[in-house]
Amino acid sequence: MDGSATIPRRLESYLSGHWQAGAGEGATLLDAATGRPVARIGSEGLDFGAALDWGRRTGGAALRAMTIHERALMLKALGLRLMELKEEFYAESLHTGATRADGWIDIEGGIGTLLTLASKARRELPNTRVLTEGPVEPLSRDGSFAGQHILTPLTGISIHINAYNFPVWGMLEKIAPSLIAGVPCLVKPASQTAYLTELVVRRILETGILPAGALQLVAGSAGDLLDHVTGQDAVTFTGSAATGQMLKRHPALVAQATRFTMEADSLNASVLGADAVPGTPEFDLFVREVAREMTAKAGQKCTAIRRVLVPAGLEDAVIEGLAARFAKTPVGLPGDAEVRMGPLASLDQRAEVRARIAELAADARIVCGDPEAVSVVSGDAGAGAFLNPVLLHCADPFAAKAVHDVEAFGPVATLMPYRDAAEAVALARRGKGSLVASVFTNDPDLAAEMVIGMAPFHGRVMIGNRASARSSTGHGSPLAPLVHGGPGRAGGGEELGGMRAVRHYMQRTGVQGAPRLLSAVTGRWIEGAEAQTGTHPFRKSLGELRIGDQVVTASREVTRADVEHFAEFTGDSFYAHMDSEAARANPFFEDRVAHGYLIASFAAGLFVDPAPGPVLANYGVDTLRFLTPVYFGDSLSVRLTCKEINPRETAEYGEVRWDCRVTNQKDETVALYDVLTLVAKTWPLTGE
């Protein structure tokens, strides 16, 4: 270390409302590319039990007092602020060995995931504190007893133990759904790159956007952290299978039955379809994707391609294509504009990868690259954790073991041949469960066979072909709307998946009771609950409207002339409406019947109050079902009941769901559906 070197900063943990360093000097963390000290880290002597208790009491109470939309808007504001600070994060990210492109995946990818989940929460979830799930289940003949599943936030804290490869994305993709659910978080990043996580957490807390106790950080060892978990907590882990299995067996987690989610080793496969021969777009896309997944983040991605499956006879063509791409992938300092691949996270990690390559070499031979001979365009090949891409070839993959069991967590993959689609599926399954697989083919039948065959062993399968070449997000990119996780070796866990992720931090409870009381619990009107009539509910603003507000309409007779006019006007002259003989031959009808959409139109004419008022628009109907045929001479009436009120936090209106029941003169239900409207919070509107 030269005389100009500065003393590395001491990382601090944020616990119980204070930034605090552990006892002692702490371990020194080195720059991945230069080997120079970046920071010191240690958590010895910190009171983790008190921190968890503070998070549960302070952060949990504050979050649960907010509605789901309020929490989502909080995350939106946070994400936008973090995006403004991204350049500071990029500068710090260079120490991890990440190039600008690598940093984009981690930093903007992480912030983007947070923003996406926040947006989906406001679009897809109601603005409430309690979620309902599934339909109301009738539990008695007379309707006096019913059941409903609800989801409520856990009253504990979520503990996120993360890997070193994505110090930003790995944190944000986990805390976002937890905070939306109303559960506070404690993040324990891997030490090697914890300085970047610590910086981001500092900036998050400085915004003041999150309530006190919503986010805490452990910089250093987890110590006795897990000794203090309860049955209301949740623990997530990303890292090696060995460490994950050890944590999963922790006595406190077992005794408390604490929720535990693991994302571990994954020998992800990419398959070249038999139709994707050299010269086809799919062949070129496959070679490009394999090369990209081997070199992005220097192969340090849990979703990176480790096994390359190609039709027998195409091995040489694929090896040649990959070698050409590796030759155009300069390795060196991550801040160098010429560099396309930076170093591994540490010298220890490079030694680990070299050891795993040696194990793979028992079943395969190296056909591209030399793990011991490092070539760089900038930086010191000895001081930095540099490693050029290494491709191996396993000629007999069904006789091999190491290539299906050993993961070299770096720019390393093994190519292996298969003879038919069934063999390709069998080889993909030999990974014993993976996060992702990909298939490159333009053949629909082949795509169906391979995807369906591989799906039980994979959390995600990506199909690549010429049609999606420009729009595809690629093999290795976990996406906020889709699940991230995998069975078996991959840990058996599940993250992301849109609003599925939020439910991981909530308790599902079946509630039984009389409809009136069940409605009070869920905040939704259900059949059998009390209703109020009087002023037409369409004359009430969102602030005046109440669950159970109801209008029961007069009746209207349906005539032959109505049906024939509707048929002529719309062009819908389906035989059941127009031909008595044909209609009677239909086992469902006694004679000609009214159009279903004529019934819905007449229903609207019966329940709508036409004068200008708080109801601004009808934006759809849900679960429309026609239950009883309507014949000429039948009379229809409507009962419309306010079922759910969902105010928008950032608009002058809210969404109202109405239960609409259309009946005939015999009180038989003809149609049943939900009407969706936008209703002004006040009326007249501001400025009128």
XYZ file of C-alpha atoms in Angstrom:
688
model
C 0.000 0.000 0.000
C 1.534 3.340 -1.041
C 1.835 6.406 1.154
C -1.158 8.091 -0.450
C -3.527 5.392 0.768
C -6.191 6.513 3.201
C -7.409 4.673 6.258
C -10.481 2.676 5.202
C -13.751 3.799 6.734
C -15.390 1.742 9.440
C -18.783 0.426 8.435
C -21.563 0.835 10.951
C -24.745 -1.050 11.675
C -28.037 0.778 12.062
C -29.834 -0.830 14.993
C -32.433 0.355 17.503
C -32.488 3.803 15.908
C -28.722 4.479 15.976
C -25.650 4.023 13.793
C -23.120 1.999 15.767
C -19.881 0.124 15.102
C -18.998 -3.236 16.533
C -16.210 -3.697 19.058
C -12.615 -4.118 17.915
C -10.837 -3.147 14.717
C -12.995 -5.246 12.417
C -12.017 -7.127 9.265
C -10.604 -5.249 6.273
C -12.505 -5.375 2.987
C -10.486 -5.038 -0.213
C -11.240 -3.532 -3.603
C -11.935 -6.429 -5.961
C -9.874 -4.936 -8.779
C -6.905 -3.399 -6.978
C -6.661 -5.255 -3.691
C -6.565 -1.955 -1.781
C -8.512 -1.548 1.491
C -12.007 -0.116 1.083
C -13.576 -0.482 4.513
C -13.460 -2.281 7.833
C -16.399 -4.281 9.103
C -17.458 -5.909 12.356
C -20.559 -6.320 14.492
C -19.145 -7.793 17.677
C -20.910 -6.684 20.839
C -24.047 -5.311 19.187
C -27.405 -6.127 20.777
C -29.374 -7.915 18.071
C -32.173 -8.980 20.387
C -32.929 -5.366 21.286
C -32.779 -4.361 17.626
C -35.322 -6.993 16.589
C -37.613 -5.995 19.433
C -37.339 -2.304 18.504
C -38.141 -3.073 14.883
C -41.179 -5.130 15.808
C -42.560 -2.561 18.267
C -41.691 0.674 16.517
C -41.443 -0.101 12.819
C -44.163 -2.720 12.788
C -46.696 -0.538 14.555
C -46.006 2.414 12.253
C -46.284 0.349 9.080
C -49.456 -1.441 10.140
C -51.082 1.927 10.839
C -50.663 2.748 7.137
C -52.803 1.417 4.296
C -51.273 -0.637 1.509
C -51.413 2.290 -0.904
C -49.751 4.586 1.629
C -46.910 2.094 1.995
C -46.639 1.742 -1.782
C -46.506 5.517 -2.274
C -43.819 5.667 0.413
C -41.729 3.216 -1.626
C -42.381 5.130 -4.831
C -41.047 8.317 -3.240
C -38.057 6.394 -1.910
C -37.292 4.800 -5.274
C -37.418 8.128 -7.092
C -35.047 9.669 -4.549
C -32.628 6.748 -4.803
C -32.615 7.090 -8.568
C -31.485 10.693 -8.133
C -28.548 9.434 -6.021
C -27.531 6.598 -8.333
C -24.211 8.082 -9.461
C -22.912 7.960 -5.899
C -23.855 4.298 -5.786
C -22.190 3.588 -9.127
C -18.934 5.106 -7.858
C -18.982 2.896 -4.765
C -19.980 -0.127 -6.847
C -16.651 -0.025 -8.708
C -14.957 -1.391 -5.585
C -17.052 -4.563 -5.911
C -15.575 -5.226 -9.356
C -18.750 -4.256 -11.188
C -18.506 -2.451 -14.508
C -21.056 0.253 -15.319
C -23.216 -2.352 -17.064
C -22.905 -4.700 -14.086
C -23.762 -1.877 -11.713
C -26.854 -1.064 -13.753
C -28.255 -4.545 -13.031
C -27.644 -4.110 -9.316
C -28.414 -0.428 -8.750
C -31.008 0.664 -11.280
C -32.305 -2.886 -11.509
C -32.862 -2.896 -7.756
C -34.474 0.533 -7.660
C -36.602 -0.375 -10.676
C -37.789 -3.537 -8.940
C -38.808 -1.512 -5.888
C -40.697 0.979 -8.068
C -42.406 -1.785 -10.045
C -43.654 -3.542 -6.928
C -44.863 -0.237 -5.488
C -46.773 0.489 -8.689
C -48.311 -2.981 -8.864
C -49.426 -2.718 -5.240
C -51.412 0.435 -6.005
C -52.885 -1.055 -9.180
C -53.655 -4.561 -7.991
C -54.316 -4.328 -4.260
C -57.055 -2.362 -2.484
C -56.243 0.636 -0.330
C -56.861 -1.234 2.913
C -54.970 -2.785 5.812
C -56.554 -6.226 5.446
C -56.638 -8.231 2.222
C -59.299 -10.758 1.305
C -58.444 -13.840 -0.695
C -60.813 -15.933 -2.722
C -64.601 -15.906 -2.677
C -66.866 -15.858 0.353
C -67.667 -19.469 1.207
C -71.292 -20.159 2.231
C -71.244 -22.411 5.300
C -74.976 -22.741 5.956
C -78.114 -23.399 3.915
C -79.849 -20.205 5.045
C -76.850 -17.891 4.477
C -76.492 -17.026 8.160
C -72.947 -18.440 8.437
C -70.094 -17.887 5.983
C -66.316 -17.928 5.717
C -63.643 -15.767 4.099
C -59.868 -15.971 3.947
C -58.069 -12.800 4.979
C -54.412 -11.774 4.916
C -52.934 -9.626 7.685
C -49.314 -8.459 8.215
C -47.077 -10.536 10.432
C -46.425 -8.661 13.681
C -42.733 -9.582 13.660
C -39.794 -8.481 11.526
C -38.319 -9.819 8.308
C -34.610 -10.640 8.427
C -32.844 -10.657 5.060
C -29.452 -12.373 4.887
C -28.094 -11.520 1.457
C -25.313 -12.567 -0.907
C -22.323 -10.455 -1.959
C -23.052 -10.361 -5.689
C -26.012 -7.931 -5.625
C -25.597 -5.619 -2.618
C -28.354 -3.248 -3.795
C -30.814 -5.341 -5.811
C -30.617 -8.170 -3.292
C -31.746 -5.822 -0.544
C -34.386 -3.809 -2.399
C -36.153 -6.752 -4.032
C -36.690 -8.256 -0.570
C -37.563 -5.234 1.539
C -40.074 -3.850 -0.992
C -42.708 -6.602 -0.621
C -42.108 -6.809 3.123
C -42.715 -3.082 3.600
C -45.776 -3.152 1.327
C -47.138 -5.969 3.495
C -46.534 -3.843 6.595
C -43.595 -5.768 8.051
C -40.337 -3.989 9.084
C -36.982 -5.254 7.847
C -33.495 -5.959 9.109
C -30.896 -6.457 6.363
C -27.685 -8.403 6.850
C -25.600 -8.103 3.651
C -22.616 -10.321 2.883
C -19.522 -8.645 4.299
C -17.432 -8.533 1.118
C -19.616 -5.872 -0.555
C -21.453 -4.540 2.512
C -19.978 -1.062 2.052
C -22.292 -0.467 -0.901
C -25.343 -1.723 0.993
C -24.423 0.444 3.968
C -24.160 3.513 1.751
C -27.588 2.887 0.231
C -29.177 2.303 3.648
C -27.632 5.566 4.923
C -29.158 7.457 2.032
C -32.519 5.731 2.529
C -32.651 6.696 6.184
C -31.512 10.247 5.446
C -34.568 10.786 3.256
C -36.827 10.418 6.296
C -39.385 8.695 4.068
C -39.543 5.442 6.029
C -41.021 5.451 9.537
C -38.654 4.776 12.423
C -37.904 1.095 12.831
C -38.950 0.128 9.298
C -35.360 -0.627 8.188
C -32.271 -1.726 10.086
C -28.839 -2.915 8.962
C -26.244 -5.312 10.326
C -22.764 -4.654 8.914
C -20.732 -7.702 9.876
C -21.379 -11.132 11.297
C -24.923 -12.199 12.176
C -23.690 -13.382 15.565
C -26.605 -14.473 17.734
C -29.172 -12.679 15.554
C -31.243 -15.772 14.826
C -31.345 -16.764 18.494
C -33.938 -14.017 18.963
C -36.459 -14.844 16.220
C -40.118 -15.510 16.935
C -42.906 -17.274 15.104
C -44.099 -13.922 13.744
C -40.767 -13.200 12.045
C -39.615 -14.231 8.575
C -36.059 -15.029 7.482
C -34.833 -14.991 3.898
C -31.428 -16.228 2.804
C -29.491 -15.967 -0.447
C -26.166 -17.785 -0.658
C -24.642 -21.232 -0.661
C -26.766 -24.301 -0.057
C -24.486 -25.414 2.772
C -24.937 -22.148 4.684
C -28.642 -22.014 3.931
C -29.236 -25.537 5.193
C -27.294 -24.744 8.353
C -29.448 -21.667 8.987
C -32.628 -23.565 8.218
C -31.770 -26.006 11.003
C -31.089 -23.232 13.533
C -32.714 -24.297 16.815
C -34.671 -21.055 17.231
C -36.082 -21.220 13.694
C -37.105 -24.834 14.236
C -38.564 -24.244 17.701
C -40.529 -21.155 16.624
C -41.491 -22.524 13.175
C -40.200 -19.221 11.783
C -40.817 -18.705 8.079
C -37.607 -19.371 6.156
C -37.040 -18.803 2.446
C -33.810 -19.871 0.760
C -32.283 -19.152 -2.627
C -29.170 -21.292 -3.031
C -26.926 -22.982 -5.598
C -28.314 -23.297 -9.110
C -26.796 -25.105 -12.075
C -28.913 -23.265 -14.639
C -29.079 -24.725 -18.126
C -29.577 -23.145 -21.522
C -30.710 -25.408 -24.352
C -30.126 -24.898 -28.072
C -33.078 -26.399 -29.955
C -32.481 -28.927 -32.709
C -33.969 -26.492 -35.233
C -31.550 -23.713 -34.217
C -28.683 -24.678 -36.493
C -25.864 -22.314 -37.491
C -27.200 -19.576 -39.732
C -30.535 -19.276 -37.931
C -31.347 -16.295 -35.718
C -31.891 -18.666 -32.784
C -28.344 -20.044 -33.023
C -26.877 -16.552 -32.959
C -29.149 -15.510 -30.083
C -28.123 -18.589 -28.104
C -24.407 -17.964 -28.490
C -24.840 -14.307 -27.581
C -26.911 -15.134 -24.505
C -24.526 -17.790 -23.195
C -21.574 -15.418 -23.597
C -23.449 -12.585 -21.911
C -24.531 -14.729 -18.971
C -21.011 -16.059 -18.483
C -19.436 -12.593 -18.424
C -22.035 -10.255 -16.858
C -20.989 -9.614 -13.236
C -18.035 -11.898 -14.085
C -20.465 -14.804 -13.949
C -21.364 -14.038 -10.331
C -25.109 -14.289 -10.813
C -27.330 -16.892 -9.250
C -29.142 -17.085 -12.606
C -26.022 -17.341 -14.795
C -25.803 -20.166 -17.330
C -23.666 -23.011 -15.959
C -24.622 -25.823 -18.341
C -24.834 -25.321 -22.102
C -26.887 -28.060 -23.807
C -26.529 -28.351 -27.582
C -27.606 -30.919 -30.184
C -24.927 -33.546 -30.817
C -22.805 -32.463 -33.735
C -23.118 -28.734 -33.052
C -20.580 -28.592 -30.209
C -17.734 -27.269 -32.351
C -19.895 -24.559 -33.921
C -21.040 -23.329 -30.516
C -17.532 -23.446 -29.043
C -16.239 -21.456 -31.996
C -18.990 -18.865 -31.617
C -18.384 -18.474 -27.884
C -14.603 -18.258 -28.294
C -15.065 -15.433 -30.782
C -17.222 -13.516 -28.317
C -14.830 -14.085 -25.411
C -12.036 -12.699 -27.567
C -14.046 -9.474 -27.787
C -14.576 -9.289 -24.014
C -11.685 -7.291 -22.512
C -11.095 -7.980 -18.814
C -9.734 -5.298 -16.502
C -10.513 -2.456 -14.134
C -14.294 -1.940 -13.928
C -13.975 1.825 -14.349
C -12.083 1.419 -17.635
C -14.377 2.290 -20.554
C -12.722 -0.383 -22.709
C -13.416 -3.158 -20.201
C -16.394 -5.458 -20.647
C -15.787 -7.761 -17.678
C -14.424 -6.851 -14.268
C -12.926 -9.042 -11.558
C -14.557 -11.469 -9.189
C -15.536 -10.079 -5.794
C -12.319 -11.110 -4.036
C -9.115 -13.096 -4.369
C -10.654 -15.748 -2.144
C -13.534 -16.020 -4.554
C -11.143 -16.448 -7.469
C -9.369 -19.244 -5.625
C -12.750 -20.844 -4.949
C -13.719 -20.704 -8.628
C -10.385 -22.183 -9.700
C -10.916 -25.057 -7.264
C -14.377 -25.722 -8.673
C -13.006 -25.688 -12.243
C -10.549 -28.372 -11.187
C -13.470 -30.476 -9.939
C -15.377 -29.970 -13.179
C -12.287 -31.044 -15.127
C -12.826 -34.569 -13.781
C -15.772 -34.882 -16.207
C -14.870 -32.315 -18.850
C -11.965 -30.705 -20.646
C -11.299 -26.990 -20.970
C -11.860 -25.862 -24.549
C -11.658 -22.109 -24.051
C -9.730 -20.053 -21.505
C -7.113 -20.892 -18.900
C -8.027 -20.369 -15.230
C -4.361 -19.971 -14.266
C -3.355 -17.552 -17.031
C -5.126 -14.227 -16.609
C -5.068 -11.637 -19.382
C -6.154 -8.069 -18.611
C -6.221 -4.816 -20.562
C -5.886 -2.766 -17.366
C -5.144 -3.417 -13.724
C -2.816 -5.882 -12.027
C -3.720 -9.510 -12.787
C -2.174 -10.585 -9.512
C -3.559 -7.925 -7.171
C -7.094 -7.966 -8.603
C -9.422 -10.977 -8.616
C -9.430 -11.241 -12.395
C -10.328 -14.414 -14.283
C -10.969 -14.828 -17.994
C -14.004 -16.820 -19.171
C -13.568 -20.590 -19.048
C -15.628 -22.999 -21.152
C -15.463 -26.758 -20.635
C -16.779 -29.573 -22.839
C -18.279 -32.740 -21.367
C -18.568 -35.344 -24.132
C -20.602 -37.863 -22.105
C -22.891 -35.881 -19.793
C -25.000 -38.862 -18.701
C -21.926 -40.621 -17.347
C -20.677 -37.457 -15.650
C -21.416 -36.283 -12.126
C -19.422 -33.143 -11.320
C -20.900 -31.076 -14.173
C -24.368 -31.579 -12.644
C -23.288 -31.115 -9.023
C -20.522 -28.488 -8.901
C -21.143 -24.774 -9.407
C -18.174 -22.567 -10.213
C -19.579 -19.160 -9.263
C -17.761 -17.159 -11.893
C -17.334 -16.875 -15.687
C -17.476 -20.643 -16.150
C -19.827 -22.985 -18.022
C -19.782 -26.541 -19.321
C -21.022 -27.449 -22.788
C -22.584 -30.883 -23.302
C -24.367 -32.626 -26.199
C -27.792 -34.244 -26.328
C -29.423 -36.438 -29.006
C -33.122 -35.520 -28.738
C -35.524 -33.363 -26.772
C -36.077 -36.034 -24.138
C -32.341 -36.162 -23.455
C -32.150 -32.380 -23.238
C -34.940 -32.375 -20.640
C -33.270 -35.185 -18.717
C -29.964 -33.302 -18.626
C -31.648 -30.096 -17.479
C -33.281 -32.077 -14.680
C -29.898 -33.433 -13.594
C -29.319 -30.021 -12.029
C -31.714 -31.235 -9.285
C -33.647 -27.980 -9.263
C -32.627 -24.604 -10.651
C -33.683 -20.987 -10.653
C -33.956 -20.693 -14.413
C -33.497 -22.495 -17.688
C -33.752 -21.211 -21.227
C -34.627 -22.793 -24.560
C -33.700 -21.270 -27.903
C -35.985 -22.539 -30.630
C -38.455 -21.330 -33.238
C -40.385 -24.616 -33.176
C -43.607 -24.368 -31.094
C -43.888 -28.122 -30.574
C -40.284 -28.372 -29.411
C -40.741 -25.380 -27.118
C -43.819 -26.964 -25.539
C -42.122 -30.334 -25.019
C -39.012 -28.854 -23.443
C -40.694 -26.235 -21.268
C -43.284 -28.630 -19.879
C -40.580 -31.234 -19.273
C -38.269 -28.795 -17.474
C -40.843 -26.723 -15.579
C -41.179 -29.004 -12.482
C -37.444 -28.570 -11.863
C -37.222 -24.821 -12.475
C -38.602 -21.596 -11.044
C -38.554 -19.848 -14.418
C -38.100 -20.900 -18.060
C -37.251 -18.382 -20.783
C -37.928 -19.156 -24.458
C -35.734 -17.268 -26.898
C -36.420 -16.856 -30.598
C -36.278 -14.329 -33.419
C -39.688 -12.806 -32.607
C -38.653 -11.727 -29.103
C -34.996 -10.995 -29.833
C -35.359 -7.235 -29.407
C -37.750 -7.260 -26.474
C -36.545 -10.228 -24.420
C -35.077 -9.445 -21.010
C -32.869 -12.522 -21.316
C -32.111 -15.717 -19.467
C -30.553 -14.243 -16.363
C -32.788 -11.328 -15.393
C -35.227 -11.942 -12.525
C -38.278 -9.769 -13.088
C -40.510 -8.196 -10.468
C -43.767 -9.630 -11.916
C -42.436 -13.216 -12.172
C -41.359 -15.605 -9.449
C -37.678 -15.850 -8.573
C -36.624 -19.035 -6.847
C -36.496 -22.709 -7.611
C -37.053 -26.196 -6.225
C -34.525 -28.672 -4.877
C -30.910 -27.572 -5.066
C -32.009 -23.983 -5.723
C -33.403 -23.805 -2.194
C -37.116 -24.419 -2.614
C -37.881 -20.746 -2.016
C -39.820 -18.116 -3.881
C -39.387 -14.367 -4.141
C -40.876 -11.641 -6.335
C -43.757 -12.789 -8.526
C -45.587 -9.490 -8.297
C -48.013 -9.308 -5.395
C -47.362 -12.954 -4.507
C -44.239 -11.610 -2.821
C -46.292 -9.394 -0.507
C -48.318 -12.359 0.695
C -45.152 -14.122 1.899
C -45.085 -11.619 4.772
C -48.757 -11.941 5.692
C -50.751 -14.528 7.599
C -53.629 -16.244 5.839
C -56.551 -16.774 8.214
C -59.953 -18.326 7.574
C -62.604 -16.262 9.326
C -66.078 -17.710 9.981
C -69.145 -15.914 11.185
C -72.419 -14.209 10.423
C -72.269 -12.100 7.230
C -72.749 -8.832 9.143
C -69.719 -9.508 11.352
C -67.649 -10.989 8.546
C -68.280 -7.850 6.500
C -67.104 -5.698 9.419
C -63.827 -7.655 9.554
C -63.086 -7.561 5.830
C -64.408 -4.090 5.011
C -66.405 -5.608 2.113
C -70.154 -6.095 1.872
C -71.174 -9.714 1.444
C -74.496 -11.382 0.793
C -76.514 -11.466 4.011
C -74.853 -8.428 5.592
C -76.885 -5.357 6.471
C -77.739 -2.850 3.758
C -79.035 0.726 3.800
C -81.553 2.179 1.353
C -82.724 5.741 0.954
C -80.758 8.271 -1.047
C -79.634 6.724 -4.317
C -75.968 5.741 -3.748
C -74.990 7.381 -7.048
C -75.844 10.723 -5.422
C -73.226 10.177 -2.686
C -69.610 11.266 -2.847
C -66.865 8.876 -1.795
C -66.772 10.537 1.603
C -70.530 10.009 2.090
C -70.802 6.534 0.619
C -70.862 3.567 2.991
C -70.415 -0.161 2.527
C -73.899 -1.649 2.190
C -75.539 1.404 0.607
C -78.117 -0.108 -1.718
C -80.763 0.616 -4.316
C -83.504 -1.825 -5.333
C -85.025 -0.864 -8.665
C -88.403 -1.108 -10.265
C -88.908 -3.886 -12.806
C -88.910 -3.939 -16.591
C -90.550 -6.468 -18.857
C -88.477 -8.022 -21.652
C -90.419 -8.271 -24.909
C -89.918 -9.976 -28.239
C -89.567 -6.524 -29.802
C -86.740 -5.714 -27.361
C -84.806 -8.824 -28.352
C -85.315 -8.369 -32.095
C -84.364 -4.696 -31.930
C -81.193 -5.563 -29.970
C -80.312 -8.236 -32.522
C -80.775 -5.867 -35.452
C -79.010 -2.967 -33.723
C -75.947 -4.967 -32.603
C -75.787 -7.614 -35.320
C -75.992 -10.402 -32.742
C -78.561 -12.717 -34.347
C -77.402 -15.938 -32.673
C -80.019 -18.612 -33.269
C -81.054 -18.943 -29.593
C -82.355 -15.369 -29.747
C -84.030 -15.525 -33.138
C -85.167 -19.099 -33.965
C -87.704 -20.756 -31.647
C -87.320 -24.241 -33.091
C -83.538 -24.151 -32.876
C -83.647 -22.677 -29.366
C -85.979 -25.428 -28.130
C -83.580 -28.020 -29.531
C -80.893 -26.589 -27.255
C -80.903 -28.538 -23.935
C -80.502 -25.316 -21.945
C -83.477 -23.364 -23.314
C -87.268 -23.762 -23.525
C -87.639 -21.159 -26.289
C -85.993 -18.038 -27.660
C -84.015 -16.181 -24.977
C -82.890 -12.604 -24.424
C -79.273 -11.692 -25.101
C -77.086 -11.687 -22.014
C -75.760 -8.255 -22.873
C -79.299 -6.984 -23.362
C -79.951 -8.055 -19.763
C -76.839 -6.190 -18.568
C -77.882 -3.119 -20.573
C -81.422 -3.147 -19.165
C -79.938 -3.597 -15.679
C -77.812 -0.470 -16.121
C -80.864 1.422 -17.307
C -82.675 0.381 -14.147
C -79.998 1.180 -11.540
C -78.262 4.245 -13.006
C -79.118 7.693 -11.698
C -78.546 9.688 -14.895
C -78.032 13.199 -13.515
C -74.508 14.620 -13.151
C -73.085 13.576 -9.814
C -70.175 11.988 -7.951
C -70.061 8.865 -10.139
C -67.555 9.881 -12.788
C -67.209 6.742 -14.878
C -67.901 3.038 -15.172
C -64.602 1.326 -15.963
C -65.699 -2.283 -16.178
C -67.490 -5.291 -14.806
C -66.030 -8.334 -13.070
C -67.211 -11.930 -12.744
C -70.234 -11.489 -15.007
C -72.346 -14.650 -15.023
C -75.741 -15.317 -16.649
C -77.492 -17.860 -14.431
C -81.129 -18.130 -15.575
C -82.502 -17.749 -19.141
C -84.773 -14.760 -19.741
C -87.793 -15.361 -21.968
C -90.269 -12.964 -23.575
C -92.565 -11.624 -20.880
C -90.129 -12.013 -18.005
C -89.634 -8.981 -15.760
C -86.218 -7.895 -14.532
C -85.251 -5.874 -11.469
C -81.880 -5.020 -9.954
C -80.404 -4.824 -6.481
C -77.187 -2.758 -6.532
C -75.110 -2.669 -3.329
C -71.908 -0.827 -2.488
C -69.479 -3.712 -1.951
C -66.046 -2.120 -1.575
C -64.691 1.438 -1.395
C -61.092 1.952 -2.451
C -59.958 5.605 -2.131
C -56.979 6.747 -4.187
C -54.296 8.542 -2.204
C -53.135 10.726 -5.101
C -56.392 11.451 -6.923
C -59.669 13.264 -6.279
C -61.622 10.063 -6.749
C -61.731 6.475 -5.587
C -62.801 3.120 -6.974
C -66.095 1.639 -5.871
C -67.110 -1.954 -6.474
C -70.863 -2.623 -6.561
C -72.555 -5.978 -6.161
C -75.158 -6.209 -8.919
C -77.867 -8.885 -8.739
C -80.448 -9.075 -11.531
C -83.558 -11.130 -10.765
C -86.744 -12.126 -12.581
C -90.356 -12.049 -11.393
C -89.796 -15.353 -9.551
C -86.849 -13.833 -7.627
C -84.502 -16.159 -9.494
C -81.053 -14.711 -10.073
C -80.700 -13.993 -13.771
C -77.269 -12.331 -13.729
C -74.674 -11.629 -11.074
C -71.619 -9.400 -11.412
C -69.561 -6.563 -9.943
C -69.845 -3.086 -11.437
C -66.689 -0.969 -11.186
C -66.958 2.817 -10.983
C -64.849 5.876 -10.258
C -66.463 8.131 -7.657
C -65.407 11.659 -6.700
C -64.202 12.173 -3.135
C -66.299 15.336 -2.911
C -69.145 16.785 -4.994
C -69.298 19.183 -6.666
C -65.727 18.747 -7.867
C -63.160 21.335 -6.765
C -63.515 24.523 -8.808
C -67.138 23.963 -9.759
